[in-house]
Coordinates of C-alpha atoms in Angstrom, one line a residue:
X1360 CA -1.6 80.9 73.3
X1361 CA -3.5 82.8 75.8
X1362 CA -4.4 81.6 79.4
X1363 CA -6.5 78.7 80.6
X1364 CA -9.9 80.5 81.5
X1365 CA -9.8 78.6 85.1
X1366 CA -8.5 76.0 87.0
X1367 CA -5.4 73.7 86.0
X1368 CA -4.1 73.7 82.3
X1369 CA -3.5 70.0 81.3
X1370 CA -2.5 68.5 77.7
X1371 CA -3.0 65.1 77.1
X1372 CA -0.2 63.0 75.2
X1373 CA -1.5 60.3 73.4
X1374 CA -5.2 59.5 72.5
X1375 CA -6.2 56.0 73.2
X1376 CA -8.3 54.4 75.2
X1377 CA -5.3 55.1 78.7
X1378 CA -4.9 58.9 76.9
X1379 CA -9.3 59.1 77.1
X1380 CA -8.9 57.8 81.2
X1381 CA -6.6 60.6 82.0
X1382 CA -8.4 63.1 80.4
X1383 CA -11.8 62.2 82.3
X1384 CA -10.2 61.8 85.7
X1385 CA -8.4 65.2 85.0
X1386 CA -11.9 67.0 84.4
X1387 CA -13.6 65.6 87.2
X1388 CA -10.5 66.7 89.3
X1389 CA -11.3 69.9 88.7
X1390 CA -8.8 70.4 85.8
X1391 CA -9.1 71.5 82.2
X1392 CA -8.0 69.9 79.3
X1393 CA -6.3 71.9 77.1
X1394 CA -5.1 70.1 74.2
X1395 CA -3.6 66.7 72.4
X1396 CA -0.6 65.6 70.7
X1397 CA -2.0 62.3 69.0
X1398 CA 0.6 60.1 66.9
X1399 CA -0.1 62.4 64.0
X1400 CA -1.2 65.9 63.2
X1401 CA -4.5 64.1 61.6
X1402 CA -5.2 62.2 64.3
X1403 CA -4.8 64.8 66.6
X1404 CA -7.2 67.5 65.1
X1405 CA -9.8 64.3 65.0
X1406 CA -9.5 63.7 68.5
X1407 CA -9.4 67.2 69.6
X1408 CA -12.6 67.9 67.7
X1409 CA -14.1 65.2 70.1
X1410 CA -12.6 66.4 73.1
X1411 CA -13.3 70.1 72.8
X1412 CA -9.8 71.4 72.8
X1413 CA -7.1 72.5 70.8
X1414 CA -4.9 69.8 68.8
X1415 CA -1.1 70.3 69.1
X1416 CA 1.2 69.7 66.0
X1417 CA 4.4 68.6 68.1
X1418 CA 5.6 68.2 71.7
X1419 CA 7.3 72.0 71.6
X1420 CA 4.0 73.4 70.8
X1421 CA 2.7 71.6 74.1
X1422 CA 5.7 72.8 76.1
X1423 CA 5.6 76.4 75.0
X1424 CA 1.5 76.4 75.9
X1425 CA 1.4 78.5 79.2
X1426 CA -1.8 77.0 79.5
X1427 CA -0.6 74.1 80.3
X1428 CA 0.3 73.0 83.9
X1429 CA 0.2 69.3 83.5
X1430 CA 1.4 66.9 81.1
X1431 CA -0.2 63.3 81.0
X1432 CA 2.4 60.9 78.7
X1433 CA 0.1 58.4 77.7
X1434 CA 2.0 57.2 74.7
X1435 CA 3.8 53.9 73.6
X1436 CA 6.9 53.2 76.1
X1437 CA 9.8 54.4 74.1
X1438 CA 8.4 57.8 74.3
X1439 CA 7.8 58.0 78.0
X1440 CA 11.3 59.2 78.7
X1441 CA 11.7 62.1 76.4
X1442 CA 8.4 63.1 76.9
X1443 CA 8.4 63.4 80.7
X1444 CA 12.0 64.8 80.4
X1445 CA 11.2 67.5 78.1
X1446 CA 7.9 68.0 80.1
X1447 CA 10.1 69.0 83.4
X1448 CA 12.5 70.9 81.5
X1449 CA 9.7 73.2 80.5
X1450 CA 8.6 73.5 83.8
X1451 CA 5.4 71.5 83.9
X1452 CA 4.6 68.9 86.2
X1453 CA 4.1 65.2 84.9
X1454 CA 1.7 62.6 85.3
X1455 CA 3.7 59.6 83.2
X1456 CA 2.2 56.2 82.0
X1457 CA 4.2 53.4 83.5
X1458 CA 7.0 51.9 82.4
X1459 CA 8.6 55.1 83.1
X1460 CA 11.3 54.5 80.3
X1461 CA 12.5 51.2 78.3
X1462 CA 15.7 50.9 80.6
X1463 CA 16.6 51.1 83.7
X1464 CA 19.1 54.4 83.0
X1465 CA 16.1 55.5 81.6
X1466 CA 14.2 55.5 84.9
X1467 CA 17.0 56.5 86.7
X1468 CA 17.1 59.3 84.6
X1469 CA 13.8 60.6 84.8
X1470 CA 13.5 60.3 88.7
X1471 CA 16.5 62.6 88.9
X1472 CA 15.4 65.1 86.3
X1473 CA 12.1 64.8 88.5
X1474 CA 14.0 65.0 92.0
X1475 CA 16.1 68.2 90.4
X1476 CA 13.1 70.0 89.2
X1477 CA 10.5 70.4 92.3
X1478 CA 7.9 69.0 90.0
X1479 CA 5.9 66.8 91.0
X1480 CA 5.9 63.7 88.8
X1481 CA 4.0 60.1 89.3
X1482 CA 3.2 57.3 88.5
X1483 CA -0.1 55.4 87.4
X1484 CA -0.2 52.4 90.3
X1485 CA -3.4 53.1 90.4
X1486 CA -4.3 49.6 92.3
X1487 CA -3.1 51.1 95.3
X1488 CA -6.4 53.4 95.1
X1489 CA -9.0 50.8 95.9
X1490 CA -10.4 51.8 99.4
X1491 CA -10.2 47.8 100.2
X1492 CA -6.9 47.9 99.4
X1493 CA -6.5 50.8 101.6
X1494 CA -8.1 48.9 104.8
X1495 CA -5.9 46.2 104.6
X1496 CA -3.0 48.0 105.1
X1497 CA -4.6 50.0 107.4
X1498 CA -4.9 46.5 109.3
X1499 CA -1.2 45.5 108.7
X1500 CA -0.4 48.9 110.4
X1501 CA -2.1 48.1 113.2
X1502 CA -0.7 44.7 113.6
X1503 CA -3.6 42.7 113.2
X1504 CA -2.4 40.0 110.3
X1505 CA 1.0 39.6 112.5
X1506 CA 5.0 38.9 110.4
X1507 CA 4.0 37.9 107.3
X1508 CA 4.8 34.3 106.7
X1509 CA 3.9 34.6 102.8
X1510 CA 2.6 36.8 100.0
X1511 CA 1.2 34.9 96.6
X1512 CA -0.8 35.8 93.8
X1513 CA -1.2 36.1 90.4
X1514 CA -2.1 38.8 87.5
X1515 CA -4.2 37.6 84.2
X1516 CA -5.2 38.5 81.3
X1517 CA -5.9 37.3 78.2
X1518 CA -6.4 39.6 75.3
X1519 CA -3.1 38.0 73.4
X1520 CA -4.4 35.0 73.5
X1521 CA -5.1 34.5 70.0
X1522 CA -2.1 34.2 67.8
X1523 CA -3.2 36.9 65.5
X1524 CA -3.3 39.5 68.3
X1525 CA -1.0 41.9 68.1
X1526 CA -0.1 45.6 69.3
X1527 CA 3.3 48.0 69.4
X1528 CA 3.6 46.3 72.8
X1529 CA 4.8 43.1 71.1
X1530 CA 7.5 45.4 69.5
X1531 CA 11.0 45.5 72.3
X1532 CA 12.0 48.8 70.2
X1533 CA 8.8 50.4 71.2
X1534 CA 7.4 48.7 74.2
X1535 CA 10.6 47.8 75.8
X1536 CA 12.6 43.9 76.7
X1537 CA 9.6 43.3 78.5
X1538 CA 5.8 42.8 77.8
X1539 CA 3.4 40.9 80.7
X1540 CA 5.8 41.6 83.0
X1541 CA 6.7 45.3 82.5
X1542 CA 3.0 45.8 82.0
X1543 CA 0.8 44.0 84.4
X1544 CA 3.1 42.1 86.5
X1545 CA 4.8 45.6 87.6
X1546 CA 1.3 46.4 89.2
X1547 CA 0.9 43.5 91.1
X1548 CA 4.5 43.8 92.4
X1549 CA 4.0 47.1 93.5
X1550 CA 0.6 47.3 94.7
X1551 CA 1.9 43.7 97.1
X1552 CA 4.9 45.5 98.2
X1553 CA 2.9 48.8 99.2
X1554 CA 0.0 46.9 101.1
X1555 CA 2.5 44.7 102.7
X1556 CA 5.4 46.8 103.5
X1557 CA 7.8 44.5 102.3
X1558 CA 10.3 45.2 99.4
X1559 CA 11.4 42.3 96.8
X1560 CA 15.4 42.4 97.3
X1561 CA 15.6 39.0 95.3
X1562 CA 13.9 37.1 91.8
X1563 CA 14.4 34.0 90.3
X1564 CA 12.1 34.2 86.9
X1565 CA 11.4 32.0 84.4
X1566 CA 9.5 33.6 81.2
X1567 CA 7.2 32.1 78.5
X1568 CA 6.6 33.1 75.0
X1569 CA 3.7 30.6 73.9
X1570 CA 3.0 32.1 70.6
X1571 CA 6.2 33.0 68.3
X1572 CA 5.0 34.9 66.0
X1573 CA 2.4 37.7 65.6
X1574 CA 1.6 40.1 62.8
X1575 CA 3.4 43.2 62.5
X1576 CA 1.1 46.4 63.4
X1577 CA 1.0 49.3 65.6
X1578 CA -2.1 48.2 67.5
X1579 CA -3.5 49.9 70.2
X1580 CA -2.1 52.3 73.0
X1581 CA -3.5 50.7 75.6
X1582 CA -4.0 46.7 76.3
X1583 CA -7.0 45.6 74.1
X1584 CA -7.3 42.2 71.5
X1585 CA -6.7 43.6 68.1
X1586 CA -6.6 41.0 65.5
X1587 CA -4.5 42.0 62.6
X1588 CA -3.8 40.2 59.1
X1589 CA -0.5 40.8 57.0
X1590 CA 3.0 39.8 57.5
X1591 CA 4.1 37.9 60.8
X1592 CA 7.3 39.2 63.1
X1593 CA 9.0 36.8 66.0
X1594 CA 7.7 37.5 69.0
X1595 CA 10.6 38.6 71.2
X1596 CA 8.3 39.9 74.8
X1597 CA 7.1 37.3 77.2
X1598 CA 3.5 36.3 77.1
X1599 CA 3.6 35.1 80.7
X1600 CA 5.8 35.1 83.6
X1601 CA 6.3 32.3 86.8
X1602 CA 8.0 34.8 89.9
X1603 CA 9.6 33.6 92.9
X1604 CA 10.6 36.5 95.3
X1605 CA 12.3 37.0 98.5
X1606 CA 12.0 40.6 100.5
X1607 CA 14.5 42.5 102.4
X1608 CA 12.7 40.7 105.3
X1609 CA 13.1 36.9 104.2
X1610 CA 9.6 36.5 103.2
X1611 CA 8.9 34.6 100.7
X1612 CA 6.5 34.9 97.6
X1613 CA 5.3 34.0 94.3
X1614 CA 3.8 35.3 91.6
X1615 CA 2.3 34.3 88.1
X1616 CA 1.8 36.9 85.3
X1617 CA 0.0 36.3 81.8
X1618 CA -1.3 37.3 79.5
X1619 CA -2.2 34.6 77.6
X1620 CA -5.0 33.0 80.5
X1621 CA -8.6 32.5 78.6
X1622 CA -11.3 34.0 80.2
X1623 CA -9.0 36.4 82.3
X1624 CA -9.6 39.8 81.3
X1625 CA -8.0 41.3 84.5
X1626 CA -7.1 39.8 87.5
X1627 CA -5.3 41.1 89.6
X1628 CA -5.0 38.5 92.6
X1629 CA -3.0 38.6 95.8
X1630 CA -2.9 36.9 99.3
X1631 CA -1.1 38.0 102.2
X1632 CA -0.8 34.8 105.3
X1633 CA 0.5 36.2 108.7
X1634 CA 1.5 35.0 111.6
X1635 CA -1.3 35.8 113.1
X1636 CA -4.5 36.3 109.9
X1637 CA -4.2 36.7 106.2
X1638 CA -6.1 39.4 103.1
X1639 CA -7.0 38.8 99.9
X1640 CA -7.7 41.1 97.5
X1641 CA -9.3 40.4 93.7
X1642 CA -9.3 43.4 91.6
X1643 CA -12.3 41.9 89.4
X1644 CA -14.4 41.9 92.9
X1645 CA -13.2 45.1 94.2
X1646 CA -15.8 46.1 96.9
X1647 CA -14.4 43.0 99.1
X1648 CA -11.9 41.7 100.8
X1649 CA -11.7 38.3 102.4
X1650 CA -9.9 37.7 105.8
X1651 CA -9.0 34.8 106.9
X1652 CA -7.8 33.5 110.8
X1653 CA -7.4 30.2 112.4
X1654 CA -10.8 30.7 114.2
X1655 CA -13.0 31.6 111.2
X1656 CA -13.0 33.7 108.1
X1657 CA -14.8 37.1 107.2
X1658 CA -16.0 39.0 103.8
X1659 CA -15.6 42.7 104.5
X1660 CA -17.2 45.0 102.2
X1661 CA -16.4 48.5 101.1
X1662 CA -18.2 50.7 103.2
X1663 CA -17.8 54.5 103.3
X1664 CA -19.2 54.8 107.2
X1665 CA -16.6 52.1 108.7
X1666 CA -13.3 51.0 108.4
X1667 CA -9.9 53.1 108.2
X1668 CA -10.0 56.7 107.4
X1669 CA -8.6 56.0 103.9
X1670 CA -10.8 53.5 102.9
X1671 CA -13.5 56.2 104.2
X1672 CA -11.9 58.6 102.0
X1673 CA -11.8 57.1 98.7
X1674 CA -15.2 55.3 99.0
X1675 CA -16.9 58.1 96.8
X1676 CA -20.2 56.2 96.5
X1677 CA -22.6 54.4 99.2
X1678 CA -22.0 51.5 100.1
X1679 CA -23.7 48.5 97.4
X1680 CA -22.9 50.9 95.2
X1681 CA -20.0 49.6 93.0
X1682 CA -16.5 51.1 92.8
X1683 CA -13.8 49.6 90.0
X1684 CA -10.8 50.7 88.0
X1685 CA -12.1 54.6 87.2
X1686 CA -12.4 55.6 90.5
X1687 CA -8.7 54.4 91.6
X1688 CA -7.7 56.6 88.1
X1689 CA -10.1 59.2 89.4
X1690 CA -8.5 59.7 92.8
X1691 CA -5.4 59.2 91.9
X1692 CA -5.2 61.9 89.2
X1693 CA -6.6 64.2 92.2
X1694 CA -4.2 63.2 94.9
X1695 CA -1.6 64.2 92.0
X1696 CA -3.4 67.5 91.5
X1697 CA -3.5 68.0 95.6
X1698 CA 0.4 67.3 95.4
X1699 CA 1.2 70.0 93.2
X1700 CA -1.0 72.7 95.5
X1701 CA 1.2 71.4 98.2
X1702 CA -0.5 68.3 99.8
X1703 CA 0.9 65.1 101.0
X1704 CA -1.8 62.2 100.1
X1705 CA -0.9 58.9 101.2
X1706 CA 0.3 56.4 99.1
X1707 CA 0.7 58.7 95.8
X1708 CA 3.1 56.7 93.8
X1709 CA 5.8 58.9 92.3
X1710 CA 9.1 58.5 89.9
X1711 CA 10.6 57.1 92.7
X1712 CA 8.1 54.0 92.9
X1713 CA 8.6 53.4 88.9
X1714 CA 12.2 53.4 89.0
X1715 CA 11.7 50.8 92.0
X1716 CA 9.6 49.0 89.3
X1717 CA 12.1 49.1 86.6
X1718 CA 14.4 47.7 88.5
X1719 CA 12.4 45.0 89.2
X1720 CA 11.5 44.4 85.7
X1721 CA 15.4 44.5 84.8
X1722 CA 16.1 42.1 87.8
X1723 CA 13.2 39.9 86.0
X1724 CA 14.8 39.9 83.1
X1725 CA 18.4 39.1 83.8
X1726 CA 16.7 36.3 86.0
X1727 CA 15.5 34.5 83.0
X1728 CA 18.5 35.0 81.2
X1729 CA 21.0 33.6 83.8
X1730 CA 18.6 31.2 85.4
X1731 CA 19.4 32.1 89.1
X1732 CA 18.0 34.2 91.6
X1733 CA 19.1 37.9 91.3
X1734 CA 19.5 40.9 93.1
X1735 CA 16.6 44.0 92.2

């Protein structure tokens, strides 16, 4: 194939709703989307007609596409390991949907084929890309919430709530052991752990699978309620998870992860008490923050003119003006892109942050199984 016209070759793998997020935040980074590999050659050409670019038959054909500089893996889990792998064997750099395998040696594997290859490869903790998020870390830097005394919070969702819900997620062979946990409760933990500064060293988990069976289907590539008739499998993935952590520090936290809460479409809760004031952060109202101190509490609100210099830089609109979820996949595509020409943003979350989280999901796991607290 011949050369991108301009700017930074990317292919897109997988076409869901995630797959359509990363293509977006990788045009308006200044990138150009040069093709898809959907989960079949039909599929493929139908999306590519939409997207204006070519439709790839197979995974070589993306990797032997000089075009292509980039390669987003936004496909089921089992995939994310070959995928990425192959991607920086070819030389390309990788943007790769989190989990970043289905194992822990899967991680493990990937963030050394990662390390080995000077490519730049990360990881979509996107969370960590609100600019609240970014001032209260900012304040914990600069000492103002004191030794934390607690960190608490919660993660929610509830679009397998109905018993007739169902996606490949539900599926261990394609999704992984893990379902609310590896998928929403991995955000929370790391998005707590990088605005704290603390790492989880310890878990005792206890997991909850409410509904036992759920009809057999694919579903969708990314989390959304699809109701689905014909025959019914055992459910084998947790709907919801209870969390009590410990961090290399002694400080002690909680967390509860579901995603079977009605009404909860995502929540993404946390609270952090110091010694000395305490931040919380709701990811459904993310233009404030609430502080709170013996002498009286405050509502600080995103604002683009004061506050930390990172909160100043990611606030991309005026203040009043809301910010959510695209933005944080917006500027964290671009601090990827900055990365790869060389630049150092703050706080981009690489391989090495999701084989921290696969750990964590495997320290989860074994947990619940043994009923003790565990070592991550």
């Amino acid at each position: 194939m011949s050369p991108a016209p301009s700017g930074r070759g990317v292919a897109i793998l997988g076409a869901g709703m995630i797959g359509d997020v990363h293509r977006r935040a990788a045009i308006l980074a200044g990138a150009e989307v040069v093709g898809v590999l959907a989960s079949s050659p039909q599929r493929s050409k139908q999306v590519a007609a939409a997207w204006g670019v070519a439709a790839y038959q197979d995974l070589a054909e993306v990797l032997a596409d000089d075009r292509v500089d980039v390669v987003h893996v936004c496909t089921p889990n089992a995939t994310h390991a070959p995928f990425a792998e192959a991607a920086l064997r070819a030389g390309k750099h990788v943007i790769c949907e989190k989990p970043l395998g289905i194992s822990t040696a899967e991680a493990e594997r990937m963030t050394a084929a990662a390390a080995g290859s000077g490519l730049v490869a990360s990881v979509p903790f996107v969370y960590r890309y609100h600019p609240v998020v970014r001032e209260i870390r900012a304040r914990w830097q600069a000492g103002e919430f004191g030794a934390w005394n607690l960190l608490h919070g919660s993660y929610l969702q509830d679009w397998m709530l109905s018993p007739d819900a169902s996606s490949w997620r539900v599926d261990p062979e394609l999704g992984g052991p893990s379902r609310a946990f590896a998928d929403i409760g991995s955000h929370w933990c790391d998005l707590v752990q990088w605005v704290s500064g603390e790492t989880f060293t310890d878990v005792l988990a206890e997991l909850s699978i409410v509904v036992p069976t759920r009809p057999a289907a694919a579903g969708p590539t990314f989390a959304g309620p699809t109701e689905v008739a014909g025959d019914r499998v055992e459910v084998r993935t947790e709907d919801s998870a209870a969390l009590l952590l410990r961090t290399a520090a002694g400080v002690l936290g909680s967390a509860t992860i579901s995603q079977v809460a009605a009404g909860r479409k995502n929540r993404l809760w946390f609270e952090l008490d110091g010694a000395l004031g305490s931040a919380v952060f709701d990811q459904e109202e993310p233009e404030r923050i609430w502080l709170g101190g013996v002498d009286g509490n405050r509502i600080l609100v995103r604002d683009p003119e004061h506050g930390s210099p990172e909160q100043r830089r990611l606030s991309k609109l005026p203040a009043g003006h809301a910010q959510g979820y695209a933005q944080c996949f917006e500027a964290f595509v671009a601090d990827t892109y900055a990365a790869i020409d060389g630049g150092s943003p703050e706080g981009l979350p690489t391989f090495e942050d999701g084989l921290r989280s696969a750990r964590l999901v495997d320290a989860v796991l074994r947990s619940a199984h043994n009923g003790s607290w565990t070592k991550v």
